[in-house]
Amino acid sequence: MKILGISAFYHDAAAVILEDGIIMAAAQEERFTRKKHDPAFPANAIRFCLHHTGCSINDLHAVVFYDKPFLKFERLLETYYAYAPKGLFSFMKSMPVWIKEKLFLKKTIYDELKNIGVFDKKKVKLLFPEHHLSHAASAFYPSAFKDAAILTIDGVGEWATASICKGEGSNITILKELDFPHSLGLLYSSFTYYCGFKVNSGEYKLMGLAPYGNRDSAACRQYIETIKAKMIDIKEDGSIFLHQKYFNYAAGLKMTNDNKWEELFGFARREPASLPEQKYYDLALAIQTITEEIVIKMAKEALRITGSKNLCMAGGVALNCVANGKLQEEGFFDNIFIQPAAGDAGGAMGAAYAAHYIYYNQPRTRISLPDALNGSYLGTAYTDKEILVAARQCNASYLLYNTFEELTAVTAGLIDGGKVIGWFQGRMEFGPRALGARSILADARDPEMQKKLNLKIKYREGFRPFAPAVLAEDAQEYFELSEPSPYMMFVKPVKKSRRITSSSDFASQPLSEKLSYIRSDLPAVTHIDYSARVQTVHKETNPLFWQLLQSFKQLTGCAVLINTSFNVRGEPIVNTPQDAYRCFMRTEMDCLVMGNFIFHKKDQPEWKEKKDRQAVFTPD
């Protein structure tokens, strides 16, 4: 049985093919179109999935869209009615799009599929599970658990903004839902907006900004008290009530009522181009702290009403790896599994799973360890022959190595020598994290490397932290980590024995001084609060990346590398060898390693593309 899952038309469009309950291929549309968070119908991703599995549209038993458009339209109409006459401009802007494109989604999907290949409409069934059921299915069915509590949290689906479900065998039962406009995801996005970042893109920046706040300061404490007293009521079960006079997302075109926020906090929304000031750090820390409290309360309620000691999570808020780390530290679940493409892209996977197990009532007889996602390496892959063709198209200079062991030994030496490496190996990752297939790698021991990567490679804000990739078997030597973290979904403390204590006046120092302070013997991956978003690298799921880390350990005694996504600010992660070479040449990366080839920047012909490399992609 072959099922195609699709997410589209909001953000992070994606396609997934499931065959007899096994994920065969998955990819986001942005990787092909080079438009970050591309919401368009995922025609390119579907073509890849079909090609990879060798099937046509006629071979599919079902095509499954990840939510119910009529229910979403109902919510929009009821919301506009409730807020009328407020929101008229937003209504006039959104309705033509809905009537033309989204309301008649069956026809749109069939028309788009016809552009991909000829098929018989009678043979291909269209299904529409609810949005949060798709999220729940994406987390539970690929997990290693026979039963689990399932917690989904995002901005909004049709009506639901969060749900608690029970997964057991092939069944998922929805037990509790929180409905729009009361949404933890939209609350967090409102603060993302007010702190000067882009909604549905900059939430991870807000999370990275928060540790620069001063938890002990009067300002931070006051912001927390103000948010709880004026903006939000938090119930013991984690449900929330947002006082809508402070928000404008329900019927307007922006997230917040800026005048009300300025009255509450005493300062205006940060302009995106300006440098953040301490008040924005403290505000980011305040909402991050409140988010962690709510997530923990929701998880406790999930434990209470399901009785399961296993937890699965999905939805955009499940990408808040700081909150995930705090939840894991609470210890009231034995196991936590967070689906790596937890946002809307992963909804395509969940839609396919929901059709297979719920609509077609298939038994869940195969449970894979550690999960069924193959390390999230589910996308495109390229042979050495295809890489060679791309190199010749670019007139590139390269060195070819006969064995992968030799290649990794040389690459380890380059990293030890201070070089920044573009690493392009195997199948592309599914989800927002680069996990060692489309990565930029560097030495975590170098105290200047965070600044170099942010300013000269990624062209992004200097406060942004970088994640460590560590050999799974050595992780506990470096981090306070009790469980594997293959998907970078948990922020964990660096071991105390590796930390360097800051001075007593550290909290009062300007950002420039804080960034230059060496916090551990892995300074480039140790955030200001001594934390790190850890990826444990396992030989079973990524033997190529594991071998590189092993070579680096043999050379230096250190089993940790910086691992950041292979892209620049505003660009999707690279997909093809051509994408990788182009990104390599636009930045100050030193070397590019693709397949068994190494490309040294100093040996490359002059890059003729005259466009400003920072202006090629719109900053996120």
Coordinates of C-alpha atoms in Angstrom, one line a residue:
M1 CA 0.0 0.0 0.0
K2 CA 1.5 3.3 -1.1
I3 CA 0.3 6.6 0.3
L4 CA 1.4 10.2 -0.5
G5 CA 1.1 12.7 2.3
I6 CA 1.1 16.4 1.5
S7 CA 1.3 19.7 3.5
A8 CA 1.0 23.0 1.7
F9 CA -0.5 26.5 1.3
Y10 CA 0.5 27.9 4.8
H11 CA 4.2 27.4 5.3
D12 CA 6.8 24.6 5.0
A13 CA 5.1 22.6 2.2
A14 CA 6.3 19.0 2.0
A15 CA 5.6 15.6 0.6
V16 CA 6.1 12.1 2.0
I17 CA 5.6 8.6 0.5
L18 CA 4.7 5.8 2.9
E19 CA 4.8 2.2 1.6
D20 CA 3.3 -0.5 3.7
G21 CA 3.8 1.6 6.8
I22 CA 7.4 2.5 6.1
I23 CA 8.6 6.0 5.2
M24 CA 10.4 5.7 1.9
A25 CA 11.0 9.3 1.0
A26 CA 10.3 12.8 2.4
A27 CA 11.3 16.3 1.4
Q28 CA 10.3 19.9 1.8
E29 CA 9.4 22.0 -1.2
E30 CA 11.8 24.8 -0.2
R31 CA 14.8 22.7 -0.9
F32 CA 13.9 22.5 -4.6
T33 CA 12.5 26.0 -5.2
R34 CA 15.1 27.7 -2.9
K35 CA 12.4 29.8 -1.3
K36 CA 12.6 29.4 2.5
H37 CA 9.4 28.1 4.1
D38 CA 7.9 27.8 0.7
P39 CA 4.1 27.2 1.1
A40 CA 3.4 26.3 -2.5
F41 CA 2.0 23.0 -3.6
P42 CA 5.0 20.6 -3.2
A43 CA 5.2 19.5 -6.9
N44 CA 9.0 19.2 -6.8
A45 CA 9.0 17.3 -3.5
I46 CA 6.3 14.9 -4.9
R47 CA 8.3 14.3 -8.1
F48 CA 11.3 13.4 -6.0
C49 CA 9.2 11.0 -3.8
L50 CA 7.6 9.3 -6.8
H51 CA 11.0 9.0 -8.6
H52 CA 12.7 7.6 -5.4
T53 CA 10.1 5.0 -4.9
G54 CA 9.7 4.2 -8.6
C55 CA 5.9 4.6 -8.6
S56 CA 3.4 6.8 -10.5
I57 CA 0.4 8.6 -9.2
N58 CA -1.8 5.8 -10.4
D59 CA 0.1 3.4 -8.1
L60 CA -0.9 5.4 -5.0
H61 CA -3.8 4.1 -2.9
A62 CA -4.4 7.6 -1.5
V63 CA -3.2 11.2 -1.5
V64 CA -3.6 12.7 2.0
F65 CA -3.7 16.4 2.8
Y66 CA -2.6 17.3 6.4
D67 CA -5.7 19.3 7.5
K68 CA -9.4 20.0 6.8
P69 CA -9.8 23.2 4.8
F70 CA -13.5 23.5 5.4
L71 CA -13.1 23.4 9.1
K72 CA -10.3 26.0 8.8
F73 CA -12.6 28.2 6.7
E74 CA -15.3 27.8 9.3
R75 CA -13.0 29.1 11.9
L76 CA -12.0 32.1 9.8
L77 CA -15.6 33.1 9.1
E78 CA -16.6 32.7 12.8
T79 CA -13.6 34.7 13.9
Y80 CA -14.2 37.6 11.5
Y81 CA -17.9 37.6 12.5
A82 CA -17.0 37.7 16.2
Y83 CA -14.6 40.6 15.8
A84 CA -16.7 42.6 13.2
P85 CA -16.3 45.4 12.1
K86 CA -12.7 45.0 13.2
G87 CA -10.7 43.0 10.7
L88 CA -12.5 44.1 7.6
F89 CA -9.3 44.8 5.7
S90 CA -7.9 41.4 6.6
F91 CA -11.2 39.8 5.6
M92 CA -11.1 41.5 2.2
K93 CA -7.5 40.4 1.7
S94 CA -7.9 36.8 2.7
M95 CA -11.3 35.8 1.3
P96 CA -10.3 36.0 -2.5
V97 CA -7.4 33.7 -1.8
W98 CA -9.6 31.2 0.0
I99 CA -12.4 31.3 -2.6
K100 CA -9.9 31.0 -5.5
E101 CA -7.3 28.5 -4.1
K102 CA -8.0 27.0 -0.7
L103 CA -11.8 26.4 -0.5
F104 CA -11.9 24.1 -3.5
L105 CA -8.8 22.2 -2.4
K106 CA -9.8 18.9 -4.0
K107 CA -9.8 20.4 -7.4
T108 CA -6.6 22.2 -6.8
I109 CA -4.8 19.0 -5.7
Y110 CA -6.1 17.1 -8.7
D111 CA -5.1 19.8 -11.1
E112 CA -1.6 20.1 -9.5
L113 CA -1.2 16.3 -9.7
K114 CA -2.1 16.3 -13.4
N115 CA 0.9 18.6 -14.0
I116 CA 3.1 15.9 -12.4
G117 CA 1.7 12.9 -14.3
V118 CA -1.3 11.4 -16.0
F119 CA -3.6 9.4 -13.6
D120 CA -7.1 8.1 -13.2
K121 CA -9.0 10.2 -10.6
K122 CA -11.2 7.2 -9.8
K123 CA -8.1 5.2 -8.6
V124 CA -6.6 7.9 -6.3
K125 CA -8.6 8.7 -3.2
L126 CA -8.2 12.1 -1.5
L127 CA -8.3 12.2 2.3
F128 CA -8.2 15.0 4.8
P129 CA -7.3 14.2 8.4
E130 CA -7.5 17.0 11.0
H131 CA -4.3 19.1 11.5
H132 CA -3.5 18.1 15.0
L133 CA -4.3 14.4 14.3
S134 CA -1.7 14.7 11.5
H135 CA 0.8 16.1 14.0
A136 CA -0.1 13.4 16.6
A137 CA 0.3 10.6 14.0
S138 CA 3.7 12.0 12.8
A139 CA 5.0 11.6 16.3
F140 CA 3.4 8.4 17.6
Y141 CA 3.6 6.0 14.6
P142 CA 7.3 6.3 13.9
S143 CA 8.2 6.1 17.6
A144 CA 9.4 3.0 19.3
F145 CA 6.4 3.0 21.7
K146 CA 3.5 0.6 21.8
D147 CA 1.6 3.1 23.8
A148 CA 2.2 6.8 24.5
A149 CA 0.8 10.1 25.6
I150 CA 0.9 12.5 22.6
L151 CA 1.2 16.2 23.0
T152 CA 0.8 18.5 20.0
I153 CA 1.3 22.3 20.3
D154 CA 1.4 24.9 17.5
G155 CA -0.1 28.1 16.4
V156 CA -3.4 26.8 15.1
G157 CA -4.8 24.1 12.9
E158 CA -8.4 24.2 12.1
W159 CA -9.7 25.2 15.6
A160 CA -7.2 23.4 17.8
T161 CA -4.0 25.0 19.0
A162 CA -2.9 22.1 21.2
S163 CA -4.1 18.6 21.9
I164 CA -3.5 15.7 24.2
C165 CA -4.0 12.2 22.7
K166 CA -3.4 8.6 23.7
G167 CA -1.6 6.4 21.2
E168 CA -2.0 2.6 21.6
G169 CA -1.2 0.1 18.9
S170 CA -2.7 1.4 15.7
N171 CA -5.1 3.8 17.4
I172 CA -4.9 7.4 18.4
T173 CA -7.6 8.8 20.6
I174 CA -7.9 12.6 21.0
L175 CA -8.6 13.3 24.7
K176 CA -8.3 17.0 25.1
E177 CA -7.9 20.1 22.9
L178 CA -7.2 23.8 23.4
D179 CA -9.0 26.0 20.8
F180 CA -8.2 29.2 18.9
P181 CA -7.6 32.1 19.7
H182 CA -5.9 30.7 22.9
S183 CA -2.6 29.4 21.6
L184 CA 0.8 29.0 23.1
G185 CA 2.4 29.0 19.6
L186 CA 0.7 32.3 18.7
L187 CA 1.7 33.8 22.1
Y188 CA 5.3 32.9 21.4
S189 CA 5.1 34.2 17.9
S190 CA 3.7 37.5 19.2
F191 CA 6.8 38.0 21.3
T192 CA 8.9 36.9 18.3
Y193 CA 7.3 39.8 16.3
Y194 CA 7.6 42.3 19.1
C195 CA 11.3 41.5 19.6
G196 CA 11.9 42.3 15.9
F197 CA 12.0 38.9 14.3
K198 CA 9.9 37.3 11.5
V199 CA 6.9 35.2 12.5
N200 CA 7.0 31.5 11.5
S201 CA 10.7 31.9 11.0
G202 CA 12.4 33.8 13.8
E203 CA 11.0 31.9 16.8
Y204 CA 14.3 30.0 17.2
K205 CA 16.1 33.4 17.3
L206 CA 13.9 34.4 20.2
M207 CA 14.8 31.2 21.9
G208 CA 18.5 31.9 21.3
L209 CA 18.2 35.5 22.5
A210 CA 16.6 34.5 25.8
P211 CA 19.7 33.3 27.6
Y212 CA 21.2 36.8 27.3
G213 CA 18.4 38.0 29.6
N214 CA 19.1 38.4 33.3
R215 CA 16.8 36.0 35.2
D216 CA 17.6 37.7 38.5
S217 CA 17.0 41.3 37.3
A218 CA 14.0 43.3 38.4
A219 CA 13.1 43.9 34.8
C220 CA 12.8 40.2 33.8
R221 CA 10.8 39.4 37.0
Q222 CA 8.5 42.3 36.2
Y223 CA 8.0 41.2 32.6
I224 CA 7.0 37.7 33.8
E225 CA 4.6 39.1 36.4
T226 CA 3.1 41.5 33.8
I227 CA 2.5 38.8 31.2
K228 CA 0.8 36.6 33.7
A229 CA -1.3 39.4 35.3
K230 CA -2.4 41.1 32.1
M231 CA -2.0 39.0 29.0
I232 CA -2.5 35.3 30.0
D233 CA -4.3 33.1 32.5
I234 CA -2.5 29.7 32.9
K235 CA -4.5 26.8 34.3
E236 CA -3.1 23.9 36.2
D237 CA -3.6 21.5 33.2
G238 CA -1.6 23.8 31.0
S239 CA -4.6 25.3 29.1
I240 CA -4.3 29.0 28.7
F241 CA -6.6 32.0 28.1
L242 CA -5.1 34.9 26.2
H243 CA -6.7 38.4 26.7
Q244 CA -7.3 39.4 23.1
K245 CA -7.1 43.2 23.6
Y246 CA -3.3 42.7 23.5
F247 CA -3.3 40.7 20.3
N248 CA -4.2 41.4 16.7
Y249 CA -3.7 38.0 15.0
A250 CA -7.4 36.8 15.2
A251 CA -8.8 39.4 12.7
G252 CA -5.8 41.6 11.9
L253 CA -2.7 41.5 9.8
K254 CA -0.1 41.6 12.5
M255 CA 0.5 39.7 15.8
T256 CA 0.2 42.4 18.5
N257 CA -1.7 45.5 19.5
D258 CA 1.5 47.5 19.6
N259 CA 0.1 50.4 21.6
K260 CA -1.1 48.1 24.4
W261 CA 2.2 46.3 24.5
E262 CA 4.1 49.6 24.7
E263 CA 1.9 50.6 27.6
L264 CA 2.6 47.3 29.4
F265 CA 6.3 47.0 28.9
G266 CA 7.4 50.6 28.5
F267 CA 9.1 50.3 25.2
A268 CA 8.2 50.0 21.5
R269 CA 8.6 47.0 19.2
R270 CA 12.2 46.5 18.1
E271 CA 12.9 47.5 14.5
P272 CA 14.3 44.4 12.8
A273 CA 17.4 46.2 11.6
S274 CA 18.4 47.5 15.0
L275 CA 20.7 45.8 17.5
P276 CA 18.8 44.2 20.4
E277 CA 19.1 45.9 23.8
Q278 CA 19.0 44.3 27.3
K279 CA 15.2 44.9 27.6
Y280 CA 14.6 42.7 24.6
Y281 CA 16.8 40.0 26.0
D282 CA 14.9 40.1 29.3
L283 CA 11.5 40.1 27.5
A284 CA 12.7 37.0 25.5
L285 CA 13.7 35.3 28.6
A286 CA 10.4 36.1 30.3
I287 CA 8.3 34.5 27.5
Q288 CA 10.7 31.6 27.2
T289 CA 10.3 30.9 30.9
I290 CA 6.5 31.1 30.7
T291 CA 6.5 28.8 27.7
E292 CA 8.5 26.2 29.6
E293 CA 6.1 26.4 32.5
I294 CA 3.1 25.8 30.2
V295 CA 4.7 23.0 28.2
I296 CA 5.5 21.2 31.5
K297 CA 2.0 21.7 32.8
M298 CA 0.5 20.3 29.6
A299 CA 2.9 17.3 29.7
K300 CA 1.9 16.6 33.3
E301 CA -1.7 16.7 32.3
A302 CA -1.0 14.3 29.4
L303 CA 0.6 11.9 31.9
R304 CA -2.3 12.2 34.2
I305 CA -5.1 11.4 31.7
T306 CA -3.2 8.8 29.6
G307 CA -1.3 7.0 32.4
S308 CA 1.6 6.4 29.9
K309 CA 5.2 6.9 30.8
N310 CA 6.1 7.5 27.2
L311 CA 5.6 10.9 25.6
C312 CA 5.5 11.8 21.8
M313 CA 5.5 15.5 20.8
A314 CA 4.9 17.4 17.6
G315 CA 3.7 20.8 16.3
G316 CA 5.8 23.9 15.9
V317 CA 6.2 24.5 19.7
A318 CA 7.9 21.0 19.9
L319 CA 10.8 22.6 18.1
N320 CA 11.5 24.7 21.2
C321 CA 14.4 22.5 22.3
V322 CA 15.1 24.5 25.5
A323 CA 11.6 23.8 26.7
N324 CA 12.1 20.1 25.7
G325 CA 15.3 19.9 27.7
K326 CA 13.6 21.3 30.8
L327 CA 10.7 18.9 30.3
Q328 CA 13.1 16.0 30.1
E329 CA 14.8 17.1 33.3
E330 CA 11.5 17.0 35.1
G331 CA 11.8 13.2 34.8
F332 CA 8.1 12.2 35.0
F333 CA 8.3 10.4 31.6
D334 CA 10.6 7.5 31.1
N335 CA 10.9 8.2 27.4
I336 CA 10.3 11.3 25.2
F337 CA 10.2 11.2 21.4
I338 CA 10.0 14.4 19.4
Q339 CA 9.5 14.0 15.6
P340 CA 12.4 15.9 13.9
A341 CA 10.1 17.6 11.3
A342 CA 7.7 18.7 14.1
G343 CA 6.3 21.7 12.3
D344 CA 4.0 21.7 9.3
A345 CA 6.4 19.8 7.0
G346 CA 6.0 16.8 9.3
G347 CA 2.3 17.1 9.0
A348 CA 2.7 15.5 5.5
M349 CA 4.2 12.5 7.2
G350 CA 1.5 12.4 9.8
A351 CA -1.2 12.6 7.2
A352 CA 0.2 9.6 5.4
Y353 CA 0.5 7.6 8.7
A354 CA -3.1 8.6 9.7
A355 CA -4.4 7.2 6.5
H356 CA -2.5 4.0 6.7
Y357 CA -3.3 3.1 10.3
I358 CA -6.6 4.9 11.0
Y359 CA -8.5 5.1 7.7
Y360 CA -7.2 1.8 6.2
N361 CA -7.0 0.2 9.7
Q362 CA -3.7 -1.5 9.1
P363 CA -2.1 -3.3 12.1
R364 CA 1.0 -1.7 13.6
T365 CA 3.1 -4.9 13.8
R366 CA 6.5 -3.4 13.0
I367 CA 8.0 -1.1 15.7
S368 CA 11.6 0.0 14.9
L369 CA 14.4 0.9 17.3
P370 CA 15.3 3.7 18.1
D371 CA 12.5 4.9 15.7
A372 CA 11.3 4.4 12.2
L373 CA 12.8 7.6 10.6
N374 CA 16.2 6.4 9.7
G375 CA 17.9 9.3 11.4
S376 CA 15.6 11.7 9.3
Y377 CA 17.8 11.0 6.3
L378 CA 14.9 10.6 3.9
G379 CA 15.6 13.1 1.1
T380 CA 17.7 13.3 -2.1
A381 CA 21.1 11.7 -2.5
Y382 CA 23.7 12.1 -5.2
T383 CA 26.3 9.8 -6.6
D384 CA 30.0 10.7 -7.2
K385 CA 29.2 10.7 -10.9
E386 CA 26.5 13.3 -10.4
I387 CA 28.8 15.4 -8.2
L388 CA 31.5 15.2 -10.9
V389 CA 29.1 16.4 -13.5
A390 CA 28.2 19.4 -11.3
A391 CA 31.9 20.1 -10.7
R392 CA 32.6 20.2 -14.4
Q393 CA 29.6 22.5 -15.0
C394 CA 31.2 24.9 -12.6
N395 CA 34.7 24.4 -13.9
A396 CA 35.6 23.5 -10.3
S397 CA 38.9 22.2 -9.1
Y398 CA 38.8 19.1 -6.8
L399 CA 40.7 16.2 -5.2
L400 CA 39.2 12.7 -5.4
Y401 CA 39.9 10.2 -2.6
N402 CA 39.8 6.5 -3.1
T403 CA 38.4 5.5 0.3
F404 CA 36.1 7.3 2.7
E405 CA 38.5 6.6 5.6
E406 CA 41.2 8.6 3.8
L407 CA 38.7 11.4 3.0
T408 CA 37.6 11.7 6.6
A409 CA 41.2 11.6 7.9
V410 CA 42.1 14.5 5.6
T411 CA 38.9 16.4 6.5
A412 CA 39.5 15.9 10.2
G413 CA 43.0 17.4 9.7
L414 CA 41.5 20.4 7.9
I415 CA 39.0 21.1 10.7
D416 CA 41.8 20.7 13.3
G417 CA 43.7 23.3 11.3
G418 CA 40.9 25.9 11.7
K419 CA 39.2 25.3 8.4
V420 CA 35.4 25.7 7.9
I421 CA 34.0 22.8 5.9
G422 CA 30.9 22.4 3.8
W423 CA 29.8 18.7 4.3
F424 CA 27.5 17.1 1.7
Q425 CA 27.0 13.4 2.1
G426 CA 24.2 10.8 1.7
R427 CA 20.5 11.5 1.8
M428 CA 19.2 15.0 2.7
E429 CA 17.6 15.5 6.1
F430 CA 13.8 15.9 6.5
G431 CA 13.0 18.8 8.9
P432 CA 14.6 22.1 9.8
R433 CA 17.8 20.7 11.4
A434 CA 21.0 19.8 9.5
L435 CA 22.1 16.5 11.0
G436 CA 25.3 15.7 9.2
A437 CA 24.1 15.3 5.6
R438 CA 23.9 18.9 4.6
S439 CA 26.0 20.6 7.2
I440 CA 28.7 23.2 7.8
L441 CA 31.3 21.8 10.2
A442 CA 34.1 23.4 12.3
D443 CA 36.2 23.0 15.4
A444 CA 34.1 23.5 18.6
R445 CA 37.4 24.1 20.6
D446 CA 38.2 27.3 18.7
P447 CA 37.1 30.4 20.8
E448 CA 36.9 32.6 17.6
M449 CA 34.8 30.1 15.6
Q450 CA 31.3 31.2 16.7
K451 CA 32.0 34.8 15.7
K452 CA 33.6 33.7 12.4
L453 CA 30.7 31.4 11.5
N454 CA 28.1 34.0 12.2
L455 CA 29.8 36.9 10.5
K456 CA 31.7 35.4 7.6
I457 CA 29.8 32.2 6.8
K458 CA 26.2 32.4 7.8
Y459 CA 25.9 36.3 7.7
R460 CA 23.6 36.3 10.7
E461 CA 23.2 37.9 14.1
G462 CA 26.3 37.5 16.4
F463 CA 24.3 36.3 19.4
R464 CA 23.1 33.1 17.6
P465 CA 24.6 29.9 19.1
F466 CA 25.8 26.8 17.3
A467 CA 25.0 23.2 18.0
P468 CA 27.5 20.4 18.8
A469 CA 27.5 17.1 17.1
V470 CA 29.1 14.4 19.3
L471 CA 29.8 10.7 19.0
A472 CA 26.8 9.1 20.8
E473 CA 29.1 6.8 22.8
D474 CA 31.1 9.8 24.1
A475 CA 28.2 12.3 24.7
Q476 CA 28.2 12.0 28.5
E477 CA 31.9 13.0 28.7
Y478 CA 30.9 16.5 27.4
F479 CA 27.2 17.1 28.3
E480 CA 24.8 16.4 31.1
L481 CA 22.8 14.1 28.8
S482 CA 21.1 10.9 30.0
E483 CA 19.3 9.9 26.7
P484 CA 20.3 10.0 23.1
S485 CA 19.5 13.2 21.2
P486 CA 19.9 12.3 17.5
Y487 CA 17.6 15.1 16.2
M488 CA 18.9 18.1 18.1
M489 CA 15.6 18.4 20.0
F490 CA 17.0 18.8 23.5
V491 CA 19.1 21.6 25.0
K492 CA 21.4 20.2 27.7
P493 CA 24.0 21.7 30.0
V494 CA 27.7 21.4 29.3
K495 CA 29.3 19.3 32.0
K496 CA 30.4 21.4 35.0
S497 CA 33.9 20.0 34.8
R498 CA 34.3 21.6 31.4
R499 CA 32.9 25.0 32.3
I500 CA 34.8 28.2 32.9
T501 CA 33.2 30.4 35.6
S502 CA 32.2 33.9 34.5
S503 CA 33.2 37.0 36.5
S504 CA 30.9 38.5 39.1
D505 CA 30.0 41.5 36.9
F506 CA 29.3 39.3 33.8
A507 CA 25.5 40.0 33.8
S508 CA 26.1 43.7 33.5
Q509 CA 28.5 43.5 30.6
P510 CA 27.5 44.6 27.0
L511 CA 26.6 41.9 24.5
S512 CA 30.0 42.3 22.7
E513 CA 31.8 41.4 25.9
K514 CA 29.5 38.5 26.7
L515 CA 30.0 37.0 23.2
S516 CA 33.8 37.1 23.6
Y517 CA 33.9 35.4 27.0
I518 CA 35.2 31.8 26.9
R519 CA 32.6 29.7 28.8
S520 CA 34.1 26.2 28.5
D521 CA 36.7 24.1 26.7
L522 CA 34.2 23.9 23.9
P523 CA 33.6 27.6 23.6
A524 CA 32.1 27.7 20.1
V525 CA 29.1 25.5 21.1
T526 CA 28.6 26.6 24.7
H527 CA 25.8 29.1 25.0
I528 CA 25.9 32.0 27.5
D529 CA 24.0 29.9 30.0
Y530 CA 26.4 26.9 29.6
S531 CA 23.9 25.0 27.5
A532 CA 24.1 23.4 24.1
R533 CA 21.6 21.9 21.6
V534 CA 23.2 18.5 21.4
Q535 CA 23.1 16.1 18.4
T536 CA 24.3 12.6 19.3
V537 CA 25.7 10.9 16.1
H538 CA 25.1 7.2 15.8
K539 CA 27.0 4.8 13.5
E540 CA 23.8 2.9 12.7
T541 CA 22.0 5.9 11.2
N542 CA 24.8 8.0 9.8
P543 CA 28.0 6.0 9.4
L544 CA 29.6 8.7 7.2
F545 CA 29.3 11.5 9.7
W546 CA 30.1 9.1 12.5
Q547 CA 33.3 8.2 10.7
L548 CA 34.3 11.8 10.4
L549 CA 33.8 12.4 14.1
Q550 CA 35.8 9.2 14.9
S551 CA 38.6 10.5 12.7
F552 CA 38.6 13.8 14.4
K553 CA 38.6 12.1 17.8
Q554 CA 41.6 9.9 16.8
L555 CA 43.5 13.0 15.6
T556 CA 42.6 15.4 18.5
G557 CA 41.1 13.5 21.3
C558 CA 37.9 15.5 21.0
A559 CA 34.7 13.8 19.8
V560 CA 32.7 17.1 19.2
L561 CA 32.3 19.3 16.1
I562 CA 30.2 22.4 15.4
N563 CA 27.3 21.3 13.2
T564 CA 25.2 24.0 11.6
S565 CA 23.0 23.9 8.5
F566 CA 24.6 24.2 5.1
N567 CA 23.1 27.6 4.0
V568 CA 23.3 31.3 4.6
R569 CA 20.8 33.4 6.4
G570 CA 17.5 33.4 4.6
E571 CA 18.4 30.4 2.3
P572 CA 17.0 26.9 2.6
I573 CA 19.4 24.1 3.4
V574 CA 21.3 23.1 0.2
N575 CA 19.8 20.2 -1.8
T576 CA 21.9 19.6 -4.9
P577 CA 25.7 19.6 -5.5
Q578 CA 25.1 22.8 -7.5
D579 CA 23.4 24.4 -4.5
A580 CA 26.3 23.3 -2.3
Y581 CA 29.0 24.6 -4.6
R582 CA 27.2 27.9 -5.1
C583 CA 26.8 28.4 -1.3
F584 CA 30.4 27.4 -0.8
M585 CA 31.6 30.0 -3.3
R586 CA 29.4 32.8 -1.9
T587 CA 30.8 32.5 1.6
E588 CA 34.1 32.3 3.3
M589 CA 34.0 28.6 3.8
D590 CA 37.4 27.1 3.3
C591 CA 36.6 23.6 1.8
L592 CA 33.7 21.7 0.4
V593 CA 33.5 17.9 0.9
M594 CA 31.0 16.2 -1.4
G595 CA 31.0 12.4 -1.8
N596 CA 34.6 11.4 -2.1
F597 CA 35.7 14.9 -3.4
I598 CA 37.3 17.8 -1.6
F599 CA 37.1 21.3 -3.1
H600 CA 39.6 23.8 -1.7
K601 CA 38.5 27.4 -2.0
K602 CA 42.0 28.6 -2.8
D603 CA 42.0 26.3 -5.9
Q604 CA 38.7 27.4 -7.3
P605 CA 38.2 29.6 -10.4
E606 CA 37.0 33.2 -9.7
W607 CA 33.3 33.2 -8.8
K608 CA 31.6 35.2 -11.6
E609 CA 28.3 35.8 -9.8
K610 CA 28.4 39.5 -9.0
K611 CA 25.3 39.6 -6.8
D612 CA 25.9 40.5 -3.2
R613 CA 25.9 37.1 -1.4
Q614 CA 24.0 38.5 1.5
A615 CA 21.3 40.0 -0.8
V616 CA 20.7 36.8 -2.8
F617 CA 18.2 35.6 -0.2
T618 CA 15.8 37.7 1.9
P619 CA 17.0 37.7 5.5
D620 CA 14.7 35.8 7.8

